[in-house]
PDB file of C-alpha atoms and ligand atoms in Angstrom:
ATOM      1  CA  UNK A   1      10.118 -19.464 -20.663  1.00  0.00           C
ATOM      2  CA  UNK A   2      12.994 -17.372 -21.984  1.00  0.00           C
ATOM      3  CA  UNK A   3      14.584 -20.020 -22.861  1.00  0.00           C
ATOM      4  CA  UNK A   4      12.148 -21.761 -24.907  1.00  0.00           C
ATOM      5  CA  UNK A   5      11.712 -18.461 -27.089  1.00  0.00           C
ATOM      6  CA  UNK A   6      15.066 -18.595 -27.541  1.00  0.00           C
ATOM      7  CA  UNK A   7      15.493 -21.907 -28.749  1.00  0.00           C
ATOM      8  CA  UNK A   8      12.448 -21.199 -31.042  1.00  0.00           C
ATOM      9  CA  UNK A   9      14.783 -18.387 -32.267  1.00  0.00           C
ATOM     10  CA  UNK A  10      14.075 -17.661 -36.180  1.00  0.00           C
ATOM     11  CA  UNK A  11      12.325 -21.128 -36.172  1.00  0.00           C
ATOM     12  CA  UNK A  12      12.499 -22.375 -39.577  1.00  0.00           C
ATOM     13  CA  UNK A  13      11.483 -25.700 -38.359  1.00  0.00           C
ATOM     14  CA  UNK A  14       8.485 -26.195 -40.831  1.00  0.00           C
ATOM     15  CA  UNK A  15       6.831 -24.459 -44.064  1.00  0.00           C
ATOM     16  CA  UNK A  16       5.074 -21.958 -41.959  1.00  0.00           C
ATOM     17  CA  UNK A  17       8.455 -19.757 -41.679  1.00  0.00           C
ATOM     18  CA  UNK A  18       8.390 -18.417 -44.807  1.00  0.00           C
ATOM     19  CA  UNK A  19       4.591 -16.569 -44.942  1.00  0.00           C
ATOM     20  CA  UNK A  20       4.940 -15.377 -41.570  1.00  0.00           C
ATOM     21  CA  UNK A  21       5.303 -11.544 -40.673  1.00  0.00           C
ATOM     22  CA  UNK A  22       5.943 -12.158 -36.959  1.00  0.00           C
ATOM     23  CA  UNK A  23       6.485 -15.884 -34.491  1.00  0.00           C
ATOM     24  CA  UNK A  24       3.587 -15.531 -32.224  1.00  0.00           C
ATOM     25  CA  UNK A  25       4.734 -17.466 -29.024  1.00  0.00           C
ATOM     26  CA  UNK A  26       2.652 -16.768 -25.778  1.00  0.00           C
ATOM     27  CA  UNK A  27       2.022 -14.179 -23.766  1.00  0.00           C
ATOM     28  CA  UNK A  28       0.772 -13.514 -20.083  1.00  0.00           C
ATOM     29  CA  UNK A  29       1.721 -14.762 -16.551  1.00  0.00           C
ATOM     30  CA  UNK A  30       4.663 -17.384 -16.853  1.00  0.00           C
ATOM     31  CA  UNK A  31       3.113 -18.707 -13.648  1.00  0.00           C
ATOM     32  CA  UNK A  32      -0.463 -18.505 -14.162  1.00  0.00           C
ATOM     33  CA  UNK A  33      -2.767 -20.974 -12.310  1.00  0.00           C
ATOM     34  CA  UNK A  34      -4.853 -20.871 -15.805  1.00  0.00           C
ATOM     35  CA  UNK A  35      -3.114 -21.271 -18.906  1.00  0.00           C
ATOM     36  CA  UNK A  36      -5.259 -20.989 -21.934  1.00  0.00           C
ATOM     37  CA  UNK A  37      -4.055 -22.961 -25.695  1.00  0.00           C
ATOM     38  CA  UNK A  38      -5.633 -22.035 -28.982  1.00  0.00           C
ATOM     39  CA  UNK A  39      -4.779 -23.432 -32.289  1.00  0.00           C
ATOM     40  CA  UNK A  40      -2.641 -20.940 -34.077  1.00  0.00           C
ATOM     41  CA  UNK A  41      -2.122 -17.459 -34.988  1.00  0.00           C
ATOM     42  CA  UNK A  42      -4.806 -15.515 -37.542  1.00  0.00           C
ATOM     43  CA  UNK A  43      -3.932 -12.213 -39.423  1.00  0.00           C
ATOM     44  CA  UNK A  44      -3.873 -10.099 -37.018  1.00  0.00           C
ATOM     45  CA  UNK A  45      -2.150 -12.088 -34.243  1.00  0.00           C
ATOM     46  CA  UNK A  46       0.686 -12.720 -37.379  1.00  0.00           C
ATOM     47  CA  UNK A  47       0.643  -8.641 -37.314  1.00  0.00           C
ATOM     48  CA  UNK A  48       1.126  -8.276 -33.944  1.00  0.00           C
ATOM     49  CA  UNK A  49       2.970 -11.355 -32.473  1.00  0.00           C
ATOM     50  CA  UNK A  50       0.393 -11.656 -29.592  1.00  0.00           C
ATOM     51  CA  UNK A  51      -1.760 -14.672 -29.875  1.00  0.00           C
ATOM     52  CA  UNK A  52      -5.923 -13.518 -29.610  1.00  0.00           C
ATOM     53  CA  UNK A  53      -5.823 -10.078 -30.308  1.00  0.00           C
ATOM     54  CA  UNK A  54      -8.424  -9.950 -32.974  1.00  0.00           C
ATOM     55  CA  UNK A  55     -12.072 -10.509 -32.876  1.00  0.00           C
ATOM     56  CA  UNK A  56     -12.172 -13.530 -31.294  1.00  0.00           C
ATOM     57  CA  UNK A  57      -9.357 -12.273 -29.189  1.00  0.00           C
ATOM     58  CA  UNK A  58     -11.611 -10.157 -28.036  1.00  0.00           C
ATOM     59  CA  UNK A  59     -14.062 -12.332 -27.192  1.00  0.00           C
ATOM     60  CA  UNK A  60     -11.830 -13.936 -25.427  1.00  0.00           C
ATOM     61  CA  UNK A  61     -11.204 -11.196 -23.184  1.00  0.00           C
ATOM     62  CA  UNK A  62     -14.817 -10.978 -22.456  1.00  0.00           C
ATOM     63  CA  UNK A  63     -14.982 -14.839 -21.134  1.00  0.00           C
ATOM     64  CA  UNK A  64     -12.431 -14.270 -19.028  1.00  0.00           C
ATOM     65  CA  UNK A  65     -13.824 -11.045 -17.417  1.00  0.00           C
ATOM     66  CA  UNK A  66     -16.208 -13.502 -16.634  1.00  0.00           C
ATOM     67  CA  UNK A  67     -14.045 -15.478 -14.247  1.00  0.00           C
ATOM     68  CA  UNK A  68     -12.880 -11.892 -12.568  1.00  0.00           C
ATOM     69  CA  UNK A  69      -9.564 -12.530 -14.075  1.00  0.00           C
ATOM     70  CA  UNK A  70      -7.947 -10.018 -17.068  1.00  0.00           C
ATOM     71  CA  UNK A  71      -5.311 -11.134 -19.822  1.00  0.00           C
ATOM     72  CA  UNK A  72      -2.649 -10.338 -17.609  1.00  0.00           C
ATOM     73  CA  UNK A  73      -3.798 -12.657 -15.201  1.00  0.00           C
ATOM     74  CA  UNK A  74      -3.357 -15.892 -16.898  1.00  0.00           C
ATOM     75  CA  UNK A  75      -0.812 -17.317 -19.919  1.00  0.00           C
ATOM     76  CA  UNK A  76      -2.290 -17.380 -23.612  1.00  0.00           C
ATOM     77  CA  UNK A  77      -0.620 -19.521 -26.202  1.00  0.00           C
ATOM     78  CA  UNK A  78      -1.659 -21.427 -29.142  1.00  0.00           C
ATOM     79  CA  UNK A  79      -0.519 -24.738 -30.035  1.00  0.00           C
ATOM     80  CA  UNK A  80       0.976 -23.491 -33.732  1.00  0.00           C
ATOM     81  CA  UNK A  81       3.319 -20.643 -33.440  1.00  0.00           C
ATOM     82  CA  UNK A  82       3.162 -19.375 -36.617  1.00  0.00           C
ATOM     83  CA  UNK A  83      -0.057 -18.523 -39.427  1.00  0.00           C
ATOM     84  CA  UNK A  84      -1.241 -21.244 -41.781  1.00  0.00           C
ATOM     85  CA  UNK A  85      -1.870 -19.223 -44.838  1.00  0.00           C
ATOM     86  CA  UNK A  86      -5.669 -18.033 -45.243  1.00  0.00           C
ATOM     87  CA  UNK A  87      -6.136 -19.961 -41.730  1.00  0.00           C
ATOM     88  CA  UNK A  88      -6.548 -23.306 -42.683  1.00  0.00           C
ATOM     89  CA  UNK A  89      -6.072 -25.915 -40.296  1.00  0.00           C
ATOM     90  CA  UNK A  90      -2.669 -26.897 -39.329  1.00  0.00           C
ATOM     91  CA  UNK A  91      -0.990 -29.779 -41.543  1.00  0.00           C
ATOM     92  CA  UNK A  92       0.378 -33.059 -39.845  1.00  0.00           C
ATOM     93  CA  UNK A  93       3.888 -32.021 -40.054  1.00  0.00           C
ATOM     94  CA  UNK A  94       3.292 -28.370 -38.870  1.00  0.00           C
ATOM     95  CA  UNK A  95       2.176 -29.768 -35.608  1.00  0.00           C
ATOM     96  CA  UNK A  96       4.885 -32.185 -35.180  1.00  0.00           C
ATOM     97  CA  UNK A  97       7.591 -29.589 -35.473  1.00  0.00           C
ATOM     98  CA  UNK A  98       5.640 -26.839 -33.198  1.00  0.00           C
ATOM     99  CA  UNK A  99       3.823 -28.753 -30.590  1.00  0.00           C
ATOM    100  CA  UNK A 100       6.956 -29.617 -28.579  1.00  0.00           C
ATOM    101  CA  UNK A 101       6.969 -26.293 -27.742  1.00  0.00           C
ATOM    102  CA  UNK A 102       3.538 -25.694 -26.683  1.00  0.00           C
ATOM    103  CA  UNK A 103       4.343 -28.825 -24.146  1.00  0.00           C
ATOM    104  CA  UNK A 104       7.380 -27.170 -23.134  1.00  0.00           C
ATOM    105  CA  UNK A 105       5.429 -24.098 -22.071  1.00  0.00           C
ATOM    106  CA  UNK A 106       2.866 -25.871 -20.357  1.00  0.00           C
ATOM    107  CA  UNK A 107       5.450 -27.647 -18.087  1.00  0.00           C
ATOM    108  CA  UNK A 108       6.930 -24.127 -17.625  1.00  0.00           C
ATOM    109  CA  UNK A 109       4.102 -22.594 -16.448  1.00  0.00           C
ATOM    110  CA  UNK A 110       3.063 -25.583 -14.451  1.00  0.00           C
ATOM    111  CA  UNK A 111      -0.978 -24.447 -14.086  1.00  0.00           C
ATOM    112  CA  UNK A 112      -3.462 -25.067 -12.080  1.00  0.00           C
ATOM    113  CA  UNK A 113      -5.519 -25.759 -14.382  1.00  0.00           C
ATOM    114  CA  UNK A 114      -5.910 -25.885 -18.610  1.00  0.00           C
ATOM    115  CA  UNK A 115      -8.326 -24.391 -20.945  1.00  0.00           C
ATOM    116  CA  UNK A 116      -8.313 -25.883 -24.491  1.00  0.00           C
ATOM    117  CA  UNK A 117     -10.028 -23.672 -27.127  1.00  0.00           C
ATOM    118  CA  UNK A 118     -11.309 -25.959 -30.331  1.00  0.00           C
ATOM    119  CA  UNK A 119     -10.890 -29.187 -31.096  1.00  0.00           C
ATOM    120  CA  UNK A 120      -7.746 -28.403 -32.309  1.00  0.00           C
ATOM    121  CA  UNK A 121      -6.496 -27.524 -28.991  1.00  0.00           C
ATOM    122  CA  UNK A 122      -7.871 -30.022 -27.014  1.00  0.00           C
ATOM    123  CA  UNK A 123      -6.831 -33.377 -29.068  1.00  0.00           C
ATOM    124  CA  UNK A 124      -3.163 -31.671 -28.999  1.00  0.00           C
ATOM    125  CA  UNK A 125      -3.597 -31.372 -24.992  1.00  0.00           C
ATOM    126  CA  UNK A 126      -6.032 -34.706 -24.348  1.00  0.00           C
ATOM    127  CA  UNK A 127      -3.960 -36.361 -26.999  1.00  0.00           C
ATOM    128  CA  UNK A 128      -7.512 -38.388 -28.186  1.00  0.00           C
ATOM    129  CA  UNK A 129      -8.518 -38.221 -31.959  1.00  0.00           C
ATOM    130  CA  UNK A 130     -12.336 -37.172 -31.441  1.00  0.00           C
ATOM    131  CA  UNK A 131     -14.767 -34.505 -32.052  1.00  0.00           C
ATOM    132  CA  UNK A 132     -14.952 -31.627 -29.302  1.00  0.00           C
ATOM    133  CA  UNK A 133     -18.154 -32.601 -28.247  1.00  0.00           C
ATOM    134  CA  UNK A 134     -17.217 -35.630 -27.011  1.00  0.00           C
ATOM    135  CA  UNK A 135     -13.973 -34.020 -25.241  1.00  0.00           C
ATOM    136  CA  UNK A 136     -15.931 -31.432 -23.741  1.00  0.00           C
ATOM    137  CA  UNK A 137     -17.494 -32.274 -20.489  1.00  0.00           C
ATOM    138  CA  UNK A 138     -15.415 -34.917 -19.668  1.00  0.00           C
ATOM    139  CA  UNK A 139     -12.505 -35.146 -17.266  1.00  0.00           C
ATOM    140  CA  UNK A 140      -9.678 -35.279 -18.748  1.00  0.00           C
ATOM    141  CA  UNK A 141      -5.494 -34.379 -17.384  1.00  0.00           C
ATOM    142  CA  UNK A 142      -2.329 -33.644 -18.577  1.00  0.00           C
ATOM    143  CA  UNK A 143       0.456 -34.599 -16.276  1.00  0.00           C
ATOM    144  CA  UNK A 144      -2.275 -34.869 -13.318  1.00  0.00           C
ATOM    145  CA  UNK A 145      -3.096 -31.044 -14.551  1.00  0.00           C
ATOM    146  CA  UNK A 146      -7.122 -31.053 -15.102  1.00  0.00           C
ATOM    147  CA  UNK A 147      -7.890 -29.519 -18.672  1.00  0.00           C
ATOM    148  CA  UNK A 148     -11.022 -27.879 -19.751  1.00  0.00           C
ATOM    149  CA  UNK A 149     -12.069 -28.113 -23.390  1.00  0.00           C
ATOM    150  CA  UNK A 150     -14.770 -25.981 -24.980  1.00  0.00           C
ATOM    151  CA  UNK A 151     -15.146 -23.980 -28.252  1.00  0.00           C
ATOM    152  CA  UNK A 152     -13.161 -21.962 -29.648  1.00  0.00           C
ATOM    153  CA  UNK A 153     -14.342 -18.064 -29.953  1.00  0.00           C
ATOM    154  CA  UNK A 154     -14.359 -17.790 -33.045  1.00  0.00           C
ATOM    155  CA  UNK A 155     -16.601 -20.444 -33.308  1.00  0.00           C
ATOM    156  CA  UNK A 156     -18.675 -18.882 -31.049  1.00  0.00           C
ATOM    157  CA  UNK A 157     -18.868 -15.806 -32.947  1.00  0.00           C
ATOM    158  CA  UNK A 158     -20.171 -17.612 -35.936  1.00  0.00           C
ATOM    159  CA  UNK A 159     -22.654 -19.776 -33.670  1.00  0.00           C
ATOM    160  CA  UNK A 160     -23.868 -17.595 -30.837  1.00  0.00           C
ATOM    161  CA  UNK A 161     -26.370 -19.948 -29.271  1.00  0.00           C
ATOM    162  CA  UNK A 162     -23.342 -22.190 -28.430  1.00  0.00           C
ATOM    163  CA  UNK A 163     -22.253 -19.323 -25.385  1.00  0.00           C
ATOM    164  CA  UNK A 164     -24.272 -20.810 -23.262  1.00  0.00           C
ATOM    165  CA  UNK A 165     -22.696 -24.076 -23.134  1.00  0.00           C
ATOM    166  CA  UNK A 166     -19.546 -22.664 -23.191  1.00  0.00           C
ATOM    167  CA  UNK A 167     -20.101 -19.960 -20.145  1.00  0.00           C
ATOM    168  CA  UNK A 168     -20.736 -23.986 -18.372  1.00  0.00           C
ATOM    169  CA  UNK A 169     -17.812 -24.763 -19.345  1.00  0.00           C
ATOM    170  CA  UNK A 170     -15.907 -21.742 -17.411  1.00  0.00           C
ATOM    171  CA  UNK A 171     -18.086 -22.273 -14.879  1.00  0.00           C
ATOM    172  CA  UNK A 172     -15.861 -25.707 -14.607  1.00  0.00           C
ATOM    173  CA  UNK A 173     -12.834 -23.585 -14.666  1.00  0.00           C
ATOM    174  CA  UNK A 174     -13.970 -21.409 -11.818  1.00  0.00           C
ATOM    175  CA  UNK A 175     -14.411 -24.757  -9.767  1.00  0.00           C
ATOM    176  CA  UNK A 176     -11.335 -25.759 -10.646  1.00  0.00           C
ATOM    177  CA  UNK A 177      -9.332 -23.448  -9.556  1.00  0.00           C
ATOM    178  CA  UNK A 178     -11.270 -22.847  -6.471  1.00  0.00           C
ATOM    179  CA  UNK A 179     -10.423 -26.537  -5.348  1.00  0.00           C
ATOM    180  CA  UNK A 180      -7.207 -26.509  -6.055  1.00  0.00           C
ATOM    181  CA  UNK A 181      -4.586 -26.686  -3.733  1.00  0.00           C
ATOM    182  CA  UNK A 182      -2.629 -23.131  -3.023  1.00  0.00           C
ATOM    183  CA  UNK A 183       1.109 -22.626  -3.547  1.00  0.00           C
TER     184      UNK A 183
HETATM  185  N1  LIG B 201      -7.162 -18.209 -33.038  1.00  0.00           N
HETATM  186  C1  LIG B 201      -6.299 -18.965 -32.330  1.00  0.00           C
HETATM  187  O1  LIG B 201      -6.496 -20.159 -32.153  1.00  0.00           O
HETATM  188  N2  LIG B 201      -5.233 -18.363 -31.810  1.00  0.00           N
HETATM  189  C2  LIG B 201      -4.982 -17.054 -31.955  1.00  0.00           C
HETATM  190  O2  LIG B 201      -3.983 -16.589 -31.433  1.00  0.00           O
HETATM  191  C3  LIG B 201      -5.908 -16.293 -32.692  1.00  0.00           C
HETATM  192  C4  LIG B 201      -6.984 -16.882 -33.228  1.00  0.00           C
END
């Protein structure tokens, strides 16, 4: 993993470089049985350098309480490394330079298992141009690694009555990684 951050180095790689305050890369358990993608760093996170550590970080937090597992537990990374100014969505381009990366760390951490938050997230993972709604639910793999989309948090803040579904959704996780194999 080291050696990914490294070769990110002062990444200058796309347009995003020159707003950012700090590269926000990943943090958590290199070898995580759950590793968890977003789409890319808000104000806060571009403060910091740790990806979900504002309101919807937060929120974040809470889901995962709800699988009996804490931050530390798994590996958080988004699949843009750096903020899109006034968080709009990533540009063509921007994703092209930055996702190898987010592959990269995948591979590194080998999971057991992969939650996508947002559509963004899960077409970069699934690799299939279409609306969450018909990603979520379905079974999909990267690299024979199951993946689990559902919304992203801060879409859940804004539309509350959507926890339910996604509390089913972890519900999927905690199945997942209960059947999968140890070691
Ligand atoms: N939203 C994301 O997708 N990632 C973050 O790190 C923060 C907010």
């Amino acid at each position: 993993m080291l050696r990914i951050r490294e070769e990110l180095g002062d990444c200058q790689r796309c347009k995003l470089a020159s707003g950012r305050r700090n590269l926000v890369f990943g943090v958590g358990n290199p070898a995580a049985e759950l590793l968890l993608v977003g789409e890319a760093p808000g104000r806060q996170e571009d403060e910091t350098g740790e990806p979900f550590v504002g309101r919807s970080g937060r929120l974040l937090t809470r889901m995962l309480g709800t699988l009996g597992l804490e931050r530390r537990d798994v590996y958080i990374c988004n699949v843009i490394k750096c903020r899109p100014p006034g968080n709009r969505d990533p540009e063509p381009d921007e994703v092209a330079a930055c996702s190898p990366f987010v592959h990269r760390q995948i591979q590194t951490v080998a999971p057991k298992v992969i939650l996508a938050l947002g559509r963004f997230a899960a077409r970069t993972v699934i690799d299939v141009d279409a609306p969450l709604s018909r990603l979520r639910g379905r079974d999909a793999s990267y690299h024979h690694i199951p993946i689990v989309a559902t919304y992203h948090p801060s879409f859940l803040l804004r539309t509350p009555v959507m926890k339910r579904e996604a509390w089913r959704d972890l519900l999927r996780v905690r199945r997942l990684l209960a059947a999968a194999p140890a070691g």
